[in-house]
Short mmCIF file of C-alpha atoms and ligand atoms in Angstrom, two decimals:
data_model
loop_
_atom_site.label_atom_id
_atom_site.label_comp_id
_atom_site.label_asym_id
_atom_site.label_seq_id
_atom_site.Cartn_x
_atom_site.Cartn_y
_atom_site.Cartn_z
CA UNK A 45 92.65 11.46 94.55
CA UNK A 46 91.11 10.53 97.92
CA UNK A 47 89.54 13.16 100.15
CA UNK A 48 88.51 11.92 103.59
CA UNK A 49 86.60 13.51 106.44
CA UNK A 50 88.71 13.70 109.59
CA UNK A 51 85.80 13.63 112.02
CA UNK A 52 83.52 11.34 113.99
CA UNK A 53 80.63 13.81 114.05
CA UNK A 54 77.59 11.94 112.77
CA UNK A 55 75.63 15.06 111.79
CA UNK A 56 78.51 16.42 109.71
CA UNK A 57 79.20 13.06 108.09
CA UNK A 58 75.52 12.53 107.27
CA UNK A 59 74.93 16.03 105.93
CA UNK A 60 78.17 16.52 104.03
CA UNK A 61 79.00 13.11 102.57
CA UNK A 62 76.40 13.48 99.78
CA UNK A 63 77.83 16.91 98.92
CA UNK A 64 81.60 16.44 98.91
CA UNK A 65 83.49 13.86 96.84
CA UNK A 66 84.75 12.05 99.93
CA UNK A 67 86.16 8.56 99.81
CA UNK A 68 86.27 7.82 103.51
CA UNK A 69 86.39 8.86 107.15
CA UNK A 70 89.33 8.88 109.57
CA UNK A 71 89.15 9.00 113.34
CA UNK A 72 91.55 8.77 116.24
CA UNK A 73 90.94 8.82 120.00
CA UNK A 74 91.24 12.63 120.14
CA UNK A 75 88.69 13.02 117.34
CA UNK A 76 86.30 10.58 119.06
CA UNK A 77 86.73 12.45 122.35
CA UNK A 78 84.96 15.46 120.76
CA UNK A 79 81.78 13.35 120.51
CA UNK A 80 81.73 12.68 124.26
CA UNK A 81 81.50 9.25 125.87
CA UNK A 82 79.67 7.58 123.02
CA UNK A 83 79.09 3.84 122.65
CA UNK A 84 82.16 3.61 120.47
CA UNK A 85 81.40 0.53 118.36
CA UNK A 86 77.80 1.62 117.83
CA UNK A 87 79.02 5.06 116.82
CA UNK A 88 81.59 3.67 114.36
CA UNK A 89 79.04 1.24 112.91
CA UNK A 90 76.72 4.21 112.36
CA UNK A 91 79.52 6.01 110.49
CA UNK A 92 79.88 2.90 108.32
CA UNK A 93 76.12 2.88 107.67
CA UNK A 94 76.22 6.52 106.59
CA UNK A 95 79.27 6.26 104.33
CA UNK A 96 78.39 2.84 102.92
CA UNK A 97 80.63 -0.13 102.19
CA UNK A 98 82.68 1.45 99.40
CA UNK A 99 84.20 4.33 101.34
CA UNK A 100 87.07 3.57 103.70
CA UNK A 101 86.82 3.87 107.49
CA UNK A 102 90.09 4.27 109.44
CA UNK A 103 90.05 3.70 113.20
CA UNK A 104 93.05 3.85 115.49
CA UNK A 105 94.20 1.15 117.89
CA UNK A 106 94.93 2.13 121.48
CA UNK A 107 97.54 -0.27 122.84
CA UNK A 108 101.29 0.32 122.64
CA UNK A 109 102.61 -3.24 122.40
CA UNK A 110 102.58 -5.14 119.12
CA UNK A 111 100.27 -7.84 120.47
CA UNK A 112 98.01 -5.21 122.03
CA UNK A 113 97.74 -3.37 118.70
CA UNK A 114 97.01 -6.62 116.86
CA UNK A 115 94.31 -7.52 119.41
CA UNK A 116 92.81 -4.02 119.11
CA UNK A 117 92.81 -4.31 115.31
CA UNK A 118 91.00 -7.66 115.52
CA UNK A 119 88.48 -6.14 117.95
CA UNK A 120 87.76 -3.28 115.53
CA UNK A 121 87.35 -5.68 112.61
CA UNK A 122 85.07 -7.85 114.69
CA UNK A 123 82.94 -5.09 116.23
CA UNK A 124 82.66 -2.72 113.26
CA UNK A 125 83.23 -4.74 110.10
CA UNK A 126 85.97 -6.55 108.26
CA UNK A 127 86.57 -3.60 105.89
CA UNK A 128 87.90 -1.28 108.58
CA UNK A 129 91.43 0.04 108.22
CA UNK A 130 93.03 -0.22 111.67
CA UNK A 131 95.38 2.73 112.13
CA UNK A 132 98.66 1.62 113.63
CA UNK A 133 101.17 4.13 115.02
CA UNK A 134 104.53 3.78 113.27
CA UNK A 135 106.62 2.75 116.27
CA UNK A 136 108.84 -0.33 116.54
CA UNK A 137 105.94 -2.29 118.04
CA UNK A 138 103.69 -0.81 115.37
CA UNK A 139 105.92 -2.11 112.55
CA UNK A 140 105.59 -5.65 113.90
CA UNK A 141 101.83 -5.20 114.26
CA UNK A 142 101.58 -3.86 110.68
CA UNK A 143 103.52 -6.77 109.24
CA UNK A 144 101.48 -9.30 111.18
CA UNK A 145 98.17 -7.74 110.16
CA UNK A 146 99.22 -7.45 106.52
CA UNK A 147 100.21 -11.14 106.52
CA UNK A 148 96.64 -11.83 107.70
CA UNK A 149 95.25 -9.80 104.79
CA UNK A 150 94.01 -6.89 106.90
CA UNK A 151 93.96 -3.35 105.42
CA UNK A 152 96.35 -1.17 107.43
CA UNK A 153 96.91 2.57 107.76
CA UNK A 154 100.26 3.56 109.27
CA UNK A 155 99.80 6.66 111.38
CA UNK A 156 101.77 9.14 113.52
CA UNK A 157 104.32 9.61 110.73
CA UNK A 158 106.78 12.47 111.14
CA UNK A 159 109.76 11.20 109.12
CA UNK A 160 110.94 9.52 105.92
CA UNK A 161 112.31 6.68 108.05
CA UNK A 162 108.91 5.87 109.52
CA UNK A 163 107.46 6.21 106.04
CA UNK A 164 109.80 3.78 104.27
CA UNK A 165 109.51 1.25 107.09
CA UNK A 166 105.73 1.34 106.83
CA UNK A 167 105.90 1.09 103.02
CA UNK A 168 108.23 -1.92 103.31
CA UNK A 169 105.79 -3.46 105.82
CA UNK A 170 103.16 -3.47 103.09
CA UNK A 171 100.67 -0.97 104.53
CA UNK A 172 97.86 0.44 102.40
CA UNK A 173 98.03 4.06 103.60
CA UNK A 174 100.67 6.24 105.25
CA UNK A 175 99.40 9.13 107.36
CA UNK A 176 102.10 11.83 107.69
CA UNK A 177 101.18 14.58 110.16
CA UNK A 178 101.47 17.70 108.00
CA UNK A 179 100.87 20.48 110.53
CA UNK A 180 102.66 18.74 113.38
CA UNK A 181 105.72 18.21 111.14
CA UNK A 182 105.70 21.86 110.08
CA UNK A 183 105.51 22.94 113.72
CA UNK A 184 108.73 20.98 114.31
CA UNK A 185 110.39 22.69 111.33
CA UNK A 186 110.52 19.38 109.44
CA UNK A 187 110.64 19.69 105.63
CA UNK A 188 107.08 18.47 105.21
CA UNK A 189 106.81 18.87 101.44
CA UNK A 190 110.24 17.29 100.93
CA UNK A 191 109.25 14.32 103.10
CA UNK A 192 106.04 13.75 101.15
CA UNK A 193 107.83 14.06 97.81
CA UNK A 194 110.49 11.55 98.91
CA UNK A 195 107.89 9.07 100.20
CA UNK A 196 105.87 9.39 97.04
CA UNK A 197 109.08 8.71 95.06
CA UNK A 198 109.80 5.58 97.14
CA UNK A 199 106.30 4.26 96.52
CA UNK A 200 106.63 4.74 92.76
CA UNK A 201 110.18 3.44 92.54
CA UNK A 202 109.46 0.25 94.46
CA UNK A 203 105.97 -0.09 92.99
CA UNK A 204 104.49 -0.37 96.48
CA UNK A 205 100.70 -0.72 96.79
CA UNK A 206 100.58 2.18 99.24
CA UNK A 207 98.97 5.60 99.22
CA UNK A 208 100.05 8.68 101.12
CA UNK A 209 97.12 10.07 103.12
CA UNK A 210 98.36 13.37 104.49
CA UNK A 211 96.72 14.36 107.79
CA UNK A 212 96.83 16.88 110.64
CA UNK A 213 95.87 19.96 108.64
CA UNK A 214 95.22 23.29 110.28
CA UNK A 215 94.63 25.37 107.16
CA UNK A 216 93.60 24.76 103.57
CA UNK A 217 96.93 25.88 102.07
CA UNK A 218 98.63 22.93 103.78
CA UNK A 219 96.16 20.64 102.03
CA UNK A 220 97.00 21.80 98.51
CA UNK A 221 100.72 21.82 99.35
CA UNK A 222 100.44 18.19 100.48
CA UNK A 223 98.75 17.23 97.21
CA UNK A 224 101.36 19.17 95.20
CA UNK A 225 104.12 17.35 97.09
CA UNK A 226 102.78 13.92 96.17
CA UNK A 227 100.02 13.00 98.65
CA UNK A 228 97.45 10.68 97.03
CA UNK A 229 94.89 11.38 99.73
CA UNK A 230 94.16 14.07 102.29
CA UNK A 231 92.06 13.81 105.41
CA UNK A 232 90.64 17.04 106.76
CA UNK A 233 87.87 18.33 108.96
CA UNK A 234 84.67 19.31 107.12
CA UNK A 235 85.09 22.71 108.80
CA UNK A 236 88.27 23.42 106.79
CA UNK A 237 86.53 22.56 103.53
CA UNK A 238 83.54 24.73 104.30
CA UNK A 239 85.74 27.65 105.40
CA UNK A 240 87.62 27.41 102.11
CA UNK A 241 84.39 27.68 100.11
CA UNK A 242 82.81 30.43 102.17
CA UNK A 243 85.35 33.19 101.51
CA UNK A 244 83.46 36.41 100.64
CA UNK A 245 85.16 36.72 97.22
CA UNK A 246 83.49 33.53 96.00
CA UNK A 247 80.06 34.62 97.20
CA UNK A 248 80.61 38.12 95.76
CA UNK A 249 81.56 36.71 92.36
CA UNK A 250 78.38 34.62 92.21
CA UNK A 251 76.21 37.55 93.40
CA UNK A 252 77.74 39.89 90.82
CA UNK A 253 76.98 37.48 87.95
CA UNK A 254 73.36 37.23 89.06
CA UNK A 255 73.05 41.01 89.50
CA UNK A 256 74.50 41.62 86.01
CA UNK A 257 72.00 39.20 84.51
CA UNK A 258 69.12 40.74 86.37
CA UNK A 259 70.14 44.29 85.28
CA UNK A 260 69.71 43.24 81.62
CA UNK A 261 66.81 40.75 81.74
CA UNK A 262 64.98 41.91 84.85
CA UNK A 263 64.89 38.35 86.20
CA UNK A 264 67.16 35.96 88.05
CA UNK A 265 66.26 32.93 85.91
CA UNK A 266 67.35 31.57 82.55
CA UNK A 267 64.56 31.74 79.96
CA UNK A 268 62.67 28.50 79.30
CA UNK A 269 63.29 28.81 75.54
O1 F6P B 414 97.45 17.05 114.53
P1 F6P B 414 96.04 16.63 114.68
O2 F6P B 414 95.07 17.67 114.26
O3 F6P B 414 95.75 16.07 116.04
O4 F6P B 414 95.78 15.47 113.64
C1 F6P B 414 96.26 14.17 113.76
C2 F6P B 414 95.91 13.40 112.52
O5 F6P B 414 96.19 12.07 112.70
C3 F6P B 414 95.22 11.23 112.14
O6 F6P B 414 94.77 10.44 113.22
C4 F6P B 414 95.84 10.43 111.05
O7 F6P B 414 94.94 9.72 110.32
C5 F6P B 414 94.12 12.09 111.58
O8 F6P B 414 92.89 11.54 111.83
C6 F6P B 414 94.46 13.46 112.11
O9 F6P B 414 94.36 14.34 111.03
#
């Protein structure tokens, strides 16, 4: 299972990567916008430094034509490093860009996925990750779980070297539903993870165990022997 941080915030990535079992970081232009007008390549190289070479870094291209997307992907690989996964929107131009980049041996993440059709086209184009937009699909009344289950079935049936990285989460329930439906990976903001762990019931359970111990032994520590 892959869990990725959907953020470009350096403080969060630096502080939380050692804590959570994250396997990578995803960004897009809207996520980068939250950091202000940063020196974008420097910023992304710093993310790479923090997460190290073994975690994946997914960065979106900006152009809408196939050639523009390919040029953007090359720019990202050149300016950040050759391990970056360019994120290519799954449009008609994007499909051509994906196929061209895969033929060059580049890792590719297909993004902006709302449908099974986009998904199977990206799978057939040989991409490494598919990023279906969980919350945005739900808001359109699309059968999100059914779409993920079908895509996961296609991947298995055709033995495609592709993982589903569900994205666009607005609450933690969507995340577990995506995993139940067949997502191999989920990308979510660190804030969602922290919110999920800071519910009062969890804290209360831990406090009650300590209080029970203390009421018997008069201390909050385990004995040395
Ligand atoms: O709906 P949102 O919150 O804008 O999310 C869009 C999603 O698309 C992605 O760009 C796909 O990787 C994620 O980084 C993000 O989770």
